């Protein structure tokens, strides 16, 4: 049986389309390839980007900046010593890029200048920390990434 070049091109396109459709179906049906949005309301979040940049700049302009570090007990956040601890309000959001079910938020309520997020709340891997806080009417935003072992 002899196949001319026109028939061969049609067969090649059919195989190619079948190959592509197989992978599209596999990615859409397998939960391992989860393709959720990073933020639920992306456009609403993006509209506040200018405000976010102002808060980041406020935190950057501080003489003493909050120190976020990983210790044997967990993630430790030390606020500047010239701030009165009980006047600092806000939240610390821990975001896990690989699994949004592990994301959580902690309110900032201090009696000393140190906040500790214990190891029992954390699993190994990458964590993005967004700390939104206010002190005497001024808003700040501090961001940091950690890779926990």
Short mmCIF file of N, CA and C in Angstrom, two decimals:
data_model
loop_
_atom_site.label_atom_id
_atom_site.label_comp_id
_atom_site.label_asym_id
_atom_site.label_seq_id
_atom_site.Cartn_x
_atom_site.Cartn_y
_atom_site.Cartn_z
N UNK A 1 0.85 -1.17 0.00
CA UNK A 1 0.00 0.00 0.00
C UNK A 1 0.89 1.23 0.00
N UNK A 2 0.62 2.12 -0.91
CA UNK A 2 1.41 3.32 -1.05
C UNK A 2 0.62 4.53 -0.54
N UNK A 3 1.28 5.35 0.30
CA UNK A 3 0.64 6.54 0.86
C UNK A 3 1.27 7.76 0.20
N UNK A 4 0.43 8.62 -0.35
CA UNK A 4 0.99 9.84 -0.95
C UNK A 4 1.28 10.86 0.13
N UNK A 5 1.96 11.94 -0.23
CA UNK A 5 2.41 12.93 0.76
C UNK A 5 1.26 13.67 1.42
N UNK A 6 0.15 13.88 0.75
CA UNK A 6 -1.01 14.55 1.33
C UNK A 6 -1.63 13.73 2.46
N UNK A 7 -1.76 12.44 2.23
CA UNK A 7 -2.30 11.54 3.26
C UNK A 7 -1.35 11.47 4.45
N UNK A 8 -0.05 11.45 4.19
CA UNK A 8 0.95 11.40 5.27
C UNK A 8 0.88 12.65 6.15
N UNK A 9 0.66 13.81 5.54
CA UNK A 9 0.55 15.05 6.31
C UNK A 9 -0.70 15.01 7.19
N UNK A 10 -1.82 14.54 6.67
CA UNK A 10 -3.05 14.43 7.44
C UNK A 10 -2.87 13.47 8.62
N UNK A 11 -2.22 12.34 8.38
CA UNK A 11 -1.97 11.36 9.46
C UNK A 11 -1.04 11.97 10.51
N UNK A 12 -0.01 12.70 10.09
CA UNK A 12 0.92 13.33 11.04
C UNK A 12 0.19 14.37 11.89
N UNK A 13 -0.67 15.19 11.28
CA UNK A 13 -1.46 16.16 12.04
C UNK A 13 -2.39 15.46 13.03
N UNK A 14 -3.00 14.37 12.62
CA UNK A 14 -3.90 13.63 13.51
C UNK A 14 -3.14 13.09 14.71
N UNK A 15 -1.96 12.52 14.48
CA UNK A 15 -1.15 12.03 15.60
C UNK A 15 -0.72 13.17 16.52
N UNK A 16 -0.34 14.29 15.95
CA UNK A 16 0.10 15.44 16.74
C UNK A 16 -1.05 15.97 17.60
N UNK A 17 -2.24 16.12 17.01
CA UNK A 17 -3.39 16.62 17.76
C UNK A 17 -3.78 15.64 18.87
N UNK A 18 -3.70 14.35 18.59
CA UNK A 18 -4.00 13.35 19.61
C UNK A 18 -3.01 13.44 20.76
N UNK A 19 -1.73 13.62 20.44
CA UNK A 19 -0.67 13.77 21.44
C UNK A 19 -0.93 14.99 22.32
N UNK A 20 -1.24 16.12 21.74
CA UNK A 20 -1.51 17.36 22.50
C UNK A 20 -2.77 17.21 23.35
N UNK A 21 -3.83 16.66 22.81
CA UNK A 21 -5.07 16.49 23.55
C UNK A 21 -4.91 15.53 24.73
N UNK A 22 -4.07 14.51 24.56
CA UNK A 22 -3.79 13.59 25.66
C UNK A 22 -3.17 14.34 26.85
N UNK A 23 -2.18 15.20 26.58
CA UNK A 23 -1.54 15.93 27.67
C UNK A 23 -2.46 17.00 28.27
N UNK A 24 -3.28 17.64 27.48
CA UNK A 24 -4.24 18.61 28.01
C UNK A 24 -5.21 17.90 28.95
N UNK A 25 -5.72 16.76 28.53
CA UNK A 25 -6.64 16.00 29.39
C UNK A 25 -5.94 15.53 30.66
N UNK A 26 -4.71 15.06 30.56
CA UNK A 26 -3.97 14.57 31.72
C UNK A 26 -3.74 15.69 32.74
N UNK A 27 -3.35 16.88 32.29
CA UNK A 27 -3.09 18.00 33.20
C UNK A 27 -4.39 18.49 33.85
N UNK A 28 -5.47 18.51 33.11
CA UNK A 28 -6.74 19.00 33.67
C UNK A 28 -7.37 18.01 34.65
N UNK A 29 -7.14 16.71 34.48
CA UNK A 29 -7.80 15.73 35.33
C UNK A 29 -6.96 15.29 36.53
N UNK A 30 -5.66 15.48 36.50
CA UNK A 30 -4.79 15.03 37.58
C UNK A 30 -4.60 16.16 38.60
N UNK A 31 -4.90 15.89 39.88
CA UNK A 31 -4.78 16.92 40.92
C UNK A 31 -3.33 17.27 41.22
N UNK A 32 -2.41 16.45 40.77
CA UNK A 32 -0.98 16.75 40.96
C UNK A 32 -0.58 18.01 40.21
N UNK A 33 -1.27 18.28 39.10
CA UNK A 33 -0.99 19.47 38.29
C UNK A 33 -2.02 20.55 38.59
N UNK A 34 -2.18 20.90 39.87
CA UNK A 34 -3.17 21.89 40.27
C UNK A 34 -2.78 23.26 39.72
N UNK A 35 -3.70 23.94 39.08
CA UNK A 35 -3.39 25.23 38.46
C UNK A 35 -4.28 26.34 39.01
N UNK A 36 -4.40 26.38 40.34
CA UNK A 36 -5.18 27.44 40.98
C UNK A 36 -4.45 28.77 40.86
N UNK A 37 -5.21 29.84 40.97
CA UNK A 37 -4.62 31.17 41.00
C UNK A 37 -3.90 31.38 42.32
N UNK A 38 -2.86 32.19 42.31
CA UNK A 38 -2.14 32.49 43.54
C UNK A 38 -3.01 33.28 44.49
N UNK A 39 -3.75 34.22 43.98
CA UNK A 39 -4.66 35.05 44.77
C UNK A 39 -6.06 34.84 44.20
N UNK A 40 -7.04 34.65 45.08
CA UNK A 40 -8.40 34.37 44.62
C UNK A 40 -8.98 35.51 43.77
N UNK A 41 -8.91 36.72 44.26
CA UNK A 41 -9.44 37.87 43.51
C UNK A 41 -8.26 38.68 42.98
N UNK A 42 -7.68 38.18 41.90
CA UNK A 42 -6.43 38.72 41.37
C UNK A 42 -6.54 40.20 41.01
N UNK A 43 -7.57 40.58 40.28
CA UNK A 43 -7.67 41.97 39.80
C UNK A 43 -7.93 42.95 40.94
N UNK A 44 -8.73 42.53 41.93
CA UNK A 44 -8.96 43.38 43.09
C UNK A 44 -7.65 43.56 43.86
N UNK A 45 -6.89 42.48 43.99
CA UNK A 45 -5.60 42.54 44.69
C UNK A 45 -4.63 43.43 43.92
N UNK A 46 -4.64 43.34 42.60
CA UNK A 46 -3.71 44.11 41.78
C UNK A 46 -4.03 45.60 41.81
N UNK A 47 -5.29 45.97 42.04
CA UNK A 47 -5.65 47.38 42.06
C UNK A 47 -5.08 48.10 43.28
N UNK A 48 -4.68 47.35 44.31
CA UNK A 48 -4.10 47.95 45.52
C UNK A 48 -2.58 47.89 45.51
N UNK A 49 -1.99 47.66 44.35
CA UNK A 49 -0.54 47.51 44.26
C UNK A 49 0.20 48.79 44.65
N UNK A 50 -0.32 49.95 44.29
CA UNK A 50 0.31 51.22 44.65
C UNK A 50 0.38 51.41 46.16
N UNK A 51 -0.72 51.07 46.86
CA UNK A 51 -0.73 51.15 48.32
C UNK A 51 0.30 50.21 48.93
N UNK A 52 0.41 49.04 48.34
CA UNK A 52 1.39 48.06 48.82
C UNK A 52 2.82 48.59 48.68
N UNK A 53 3.09 49.24 47.58
CA UNK A 53 4.43 49.80 47.35
C UNK A 53 4.75 50.91 48.37
N UNK A 54 3.76 51.69 48.74
CA UNK A 54 3.97 52.74 49.75
C UNK A 54 4.30 52.11 51.10
N UNK A 55 3.57 51.04 51.47
CA UNK A 55 3.85 50.36 52.75
C UNK A 55 5.23 49.71 52.75
N UNK A 56 5.64 49.14 51.61
CA UNK A 56 6.98 48.55 51.50
C UNK A 56 8.03 49.64 51.64
N UNK A 57 7.80 50.79 51.01
CA UNK A 57 8.75 51.91 51.11
C UNK A 57 8.83 52.43 52.55
N UNK A 58 7.69 52.48 53.24
CA UNK A 58 7.69 52.90 54.65
C UNK A 58 8.57 51.97 55.48
N UNK A 59 8.45 50.67 55.25
CA UNK A 59 9.28 49.70 55.99
C UNK A 59 10.75 49.83 55.61
N UNK A 60 11.00 50.11 54.35
CA UNK A 60 12.38 50.27 53.89
C UNK A 60 13.04 51.52 54.48
N UNK A 61 12.26 52.56 54.71
CA UNK A 61 12.79 53.82 55.23
C UNK A 61 13.09 53.80 56.73
N UNK A 62 12.67 52.75 57.43
CA UNK A 62 12.94 52.67 58.86
C UNK A 62 14.45 52.57 59.13
N UNK A 63 14.89 53.25 60.17
CA UNK A 63 16.30 53.16 60.57
C UNK A 63 16.58 51.76 61.10
N UNK A 64 15.73 51.30 62.01
CA UNK A 64 15.80 49.92 62.50
C UNK A 64 14.64 49.16 61.89
N UNK A 65 14.93 48.12 61.14
CA UNK A 65 13.91 47.33 60.47
C UNK A 65 13.61 46.08 61.28
N UNK A 66 12.40 45.53 61.15
CA UNK A 66 12.11 44.25 61.80
C UNK A 66 13.04 43.17 61.25
N UNK A 67 13.48 42.28 62.13
CA UNK A 67 14.37 41.20 61.73
C UNK A 67 13.57 39.90 61.77
N UNK A 68 13.50 39.24 60.62
CA UNK A 68 12.80 37.96 60.52
C UNK A 68 13.87 36.90 60.31
N UNK A 69 13.94 35.95 61.24
CA UNK A 69 14.97 34.91 61.15
C UNK A 69 14.41 33.57 61.57
N UNK A 70 15.11 32.52 61.16
CA UNK A 70 14.69 31.17 61.53
C UNK A 70 15.61 30.66 62.64
N UNK A 71 15.01 30.23 63.74
CA UNK A 71 15.76 29.68 64.87
C UNK A 71 15.32 28.23 65.07
N UNK A 72 15.90 27.58 66.05
CA UNK A 72 15.54 26.19 66.33
C UNK A 72 14.10 26.06 66.84
N UNK A 73 13.54 27.14 67.41
CA UNK A 73 12.17 27.10 67.90
C UNK A 73 11.14 27.42 66.83
N UNK A 74 11.53 28.13 65.79
CA UNK A 74 10.61 28.51 64.72
C UNK A 74 11.06 29.81 64.07
N UNK A 75 10.12 30.50 63.45
CA UNK A 75 10.42 31.78 62.82
C UNK A 75 10.25 32.87 63.86
N UNK A 76 11.30 33.64 64.03
CA UNK A 76 11.30 34.69 65.05
C UNK A 76 11.31 36.05 64.36
N UNK A 77 10.39 36.92 64.79
CA UNK A 77 10.30 38.28 64.26
C UNK A 77 10.60 39.23 65.41
N UNK A 78 11.64 40.04 65.23
CA UNK A 78 12.04 41.01 66.25
C UNK A 78 11.79 42.40 65.70
N UNK A 79 10.91 43.14 66.36
CA UNK A 79 10.58 44.50 65.94
C UNK A 79 11.61 45.48 66.49
N UNK A 80 11.72 46.66 65.89
CA UNK A 80 12.68 47.67 66.37
C UNK A 80 12.47 48.00 67.84
N UNK A 81 13.56 48.23 68.54
CA UNK A 81 13.49 48.49 69.99
C UNK A 81 12.89 49.85 70.33
N UNK A 82 12.91 50.79 69.38
CA UNK A 82 12.35 52.11 69.67
C UNK A 82 10.83 52.15 69.50
N UNK A 83 10.20 51.03 69.11
CA UNK A 83 8.74 50.94 69.02
C UNK A 83 8.20 50.36 70.32
N UNK A 84 7.06 50.87 70.76
CA UNK A 84 6.38 50.32 71.94
C UNK A 84 5.61 49.07 71.48
N UNK A 85 5.96 47.89 72.01
CA UNK A 85 5.41 46.64 71.49
C UNK A 85 3.88 46.55 71.46
N UNK A 86 3.18 47.03 72.50
CA UNK A 86 1.73 46.86 72.51
C UNK A 86 1.01 47.82 71.56
N UNK A 87 1.73 48.76 70.94
CA UNK A 87 1.13 49.66 69.94
C UNK A 87 1.29 49.14 68.52
N UNK A 88 2.02 48.03 68.35
CA UNK A 88 2.21 47.42 67.02
C UNK A 88 1.04 46.48 66.77
N UNK A 89 0.31 46.72 65.71
CA UNK A 89 -0.83 45.88 65.34
C UNK A 89 -0.69 45.44 63.90
N UNK A 90 -1.30 44.31 63.56
CA UNK A 90 -1.26 43.83 62.19
C UNK A 90 -1.36 42.33 62.12
N UNK A 91 -0.91 41.77 60.99
CA UNK A 91 -0.96 40.32 60.79
C UNK A 91 0.31 39.85 60.10
N UNK A 92 0.64 38.60 60.36
CA UNK A 92 1.73 37.91 59.67
C UNK A 92 1.07 36.79 58.87
N UNK A 93 1.22 36.84 57.54
CA UNK A 93 0.65 35.82 56.67
C UNK A 93 1.76 34.91 56.18
N UNK A 94 1.60 33.63 56.39
CA UNK A 94 2.55 32.65 55.89
C UNK A 94 1.90 31.93 54.73
N UNK A 95 2.53 32.03 53.59
CA UNK A 95 1.98 31.53 52.34
C UNK A 95 2.88 30.41 51.83
N UNK A 96 2.30 29.27 51.52
CA UNK A 96 3.02 28.13 50.99
C UNK A 96 2.70 28.01 49.51
N UNK A 97 3.64 28.36 48.60
CA UNK A 97 3.34 28.34 47.17
C UNK A 97 2.92 26.97 46.64
N UNK A 98 3.42 25.90 47.21
CA UNK A 98 3.12 24.57 46.69
C UNK A 98 1.80 23.99 47.18
N UNK A 99 1.23 24.55 48.25
CA UNK A 99 -0.01 23.99 48.80
C UNK A 99 -0.74 25.06 49.59
N UNK A 100 -1.81 25.60 49.02
CA UNK A 100 -2.51 26.70 49.68
C UNK A 100 -3.26 26.25 50.93
N UNK A 101 -3.42 24.93 51.13
CA UNK A 101 -4.08 24.43 52.33
C UNK A 101 -3.23 24.64 53.57
N UNK A 102 -1.92 24.86 53.39
CA UNK A 102 -1.02 25.08 54.51
C UNK A 102 -0.89 26.56 54.88
N UNK A 103 -1.47 27.46 54.09
CA UNK A 103 -1.39 28.90 54.37
C UNK A 103 -2.10 29.21 55.68
N UNK A 104 -1.55 30.15 56.43
CA UNK A 104 -2.22 30.61 57.64
C UNK A 104 -1.78 32.02 57.98
N UNK A 105 -2.52 32.63 58.90
CA UNK A 105 -2.31 34.02 59.27
C UNK A 105 -2.30 34.12 60.80
N UNK A 106 -1.38 34.95 61.32
CA UNK A 106 -1.26 35.14 62.76
C UNK A 106 -1.41 36.63 63.06
N UNK A 107 -2.30 37.01 63.99
CA UNK A 107 -2.40 38.42 64.36
C UNK A 107 -1.19 38.83 65.20
N UNK A 108 -0.77 40.07 65.04
CA UNK A 108 0.35 40.60 65.83
C UNK A 108 -0.23 41.24 67.08
N UNK A 109 0.10 40.65 68.22
CA UNK A 109 -0.30 41.18 69.51
C UNK A 109 0.88 40.93 70.44
N UNK A 110 1.61 41.98 70.77
CA UNK A 110 2.89 41.82 71.46
C UNK A 110 2.89 42.42 72.86
N UNK A 111 3.66 41.78 73.74
CA UNK A 111 3.98 42.37 75.04
C UNK A 111 5.48 42.67 75.09
N UNK A 112 6.25 41.93 74.28
CA UNK A 112 7.68 42.22 74.10
C UNK A 112 7.87 42.50 72.61
N UNK A 113 9.07 42.84 72.21
CA UNK A 113 9.30 43.19 70.81
C UNK A 113 9.52 41.98 69.92
N UNK A 114 9.32 40.76 70.44
CA UNK A 114 9.58 39.54 69.68
C UNK A 114 8.30 38.73 69.49
N UNK A 115 8.10 38.24 68.25
CA UNK A 115 6.99 37.35 67.92
C UNK A 115 7.60 36.05 67.42
N UNK A 116 7.13 34.91 67.95
CA UNK A 116 7.66 33.61 67.55
C UNK A 116 6.55 32.78 66.92
N UNK A 117 6.82 32.26 65.73
CA UNK A 117 5.92 31.33 65.07
C UNK A 117 6.54 29.95 65.26
N UNK A 118 5.93 29.08 66.07
CA UNK A 118 6.58 27.82 66.44
C UNK A 118 6.72 26.85 65.27
N UNK A 119 7.73 25.98 65.38
CA UNK A 119 8.01 24.97 64.35
C UNK A 119 6.83 24.03 64.11
N UNK A 120 6.02 23.77 65.13
CA UNK A 120 4.92 22.83 64.96
C UNK A 120 3.90 23.30 63.93
N UNK A 121 3.87 24.62 63.65
CA UNK A 121 2.95 25.17 62.65
C UNK A 121 3.52 25.10 61.24
N UNK A 122 4.79 24.72 61.12
CA UNK A 122 5.48 24.80 59.83
C UNK A 122 5.93 23.42 59.36
N UNK A 123 5.88 23.20 58.06
CA UNK A 123 6.45 22.00 57.47
C UNK A 123 7.61 22.43 56.58
N UNK A 124 8.47 21.50 56.26
CA UNK A 124 9.64 21.83 55.44
C UNK A 124 9.27 22.30 54.05
N UNK A 125 10.12 23.14 53.47
CA UNK A 125 9.89 23.66 52.14
C UNK A 125 9.90 25.18 52.14
N UNK A 126 9.45 25.75 51.03
CA UNK A 126 9.47 27.20 50.87
C UNK A 126 8.24 27.84 51.51
N UNK A 127 8.48 28.95 52.22
CA UNK A 127 7.43 29.76 52.81
C UNK A 127 7.67 31.22 52.44
N UNK A 128 6.60 31.91 52.05
CA UNK A 128 6.65 33.36 51.83
C UNK A 128 5.95 34.01 53.01
N UNK A 129 6.63 34.98 53.62
CA UNK A 129 6.08 35.67 54.78
C UNK A 129 5.76 37.11 54.40
N UNK A 130 4.52 37.52 54.60
CA UNK A 130 4.08 38.90 54.41
C UNK A 130 3.63 39.43 55.76
N UNK A 131 4.32 40.42 56.24
CA UNK A 131 3.98 41.00 57.53
C UNK A 131 3.43 42.41 57.31
N UNK A 132 2.13 42.55 57.48
CA UNK A 132 1.47 43.85 57.35
C UNK A 132 1.22 44.36 58.76
N UNK A 133 1.79 45.52 59.07
CA UNK A 133 1.66 46.03 60.43
C UNK A 133 1.56 47.54 60.44
N UNK A 134 1.00 48.06 61.54
CA UNK A 134 0.81 49.50 61.72
C UNK A 134 1.42 49.90 63.07
N UNK A 135 1.96 51.10 63.06
CA UNK A 135 2.48 51.67 64.30
C UNK A 135 2.20 53.16 64.26
N UNK A 136 1.44 53.63 65.22
CA UNK A 136 1.05 55.04 65.35
C UNK A 136 0.50 55.61 64.04
N UNK A 137 -0.42 54.89 63.42
CA UNK A 137 -1.12 55.36 62.24
C UNK A 137 -0.38 55.18 60.93
N UNK A 138 0.84 54.69 60.94
CA UNK A 138 1.61 54.48 59.71
C UNK A 138 1.66 52.99 59.40
N UNK A 139 1.40 52.65 58.13
CA UNK A 139 1.35 51.25 57.73
C UNK A 139 2.67 50.80 57.11
N UNK A 140 3.02 49.56 57.36
CA UNK A 140 4.26 48.97 56.87
C UNK A 140 3.97 47.59 56.29
N UNK A 141 4.82 47.17 55.36
CA UNK A 141 4.73 45.83 54.79
C UNK A 141 6.15 45.30 54.64
N UNK A 142 6.39 44.15 55.25
CA UNK A 142 7.69 43.50 55.16
C UNK A 142 7.48 42.12 54.57
N UNK A 143 8.27 41.77 53.55
CA UNK A 143 8.15 40.48 52.89
C UNK A 143 9.47 39.72 53.02
N UNK A 144 9.36 38.42 53.15
CA UNK A 144 10.56 37.58 53.27
C UNK A 144 10.22 36.16 52.82
N UNK A 145 11.21 35.45 52.31
CA UNK A 145 11.06 34.05 51.91
C UNK A 145 11.97 33.19 52.77
N UNK A 146 11.49 31.97 53.08
CA UNK A 146 12.30 31.01 53.82
C UNK A 146 12.20 29.65 53.18
N UNK A 147 13.28 28.91 53.19
CA UNK A 147 13.28 27.49 52.83
C UNK A 147 13.61 26.71 54.08
N UNK A 148 12.63 26.04 54.63
CA UNK A 148 12.82 25.27 55.86
C UNK A 148 13.19 23.84 55.51
N UNK A 149 14.11 23.30 56.25
CA UNK A 149 14.56 21.92 56.03
C UNK A 149 13.69 20.96 56.77
#
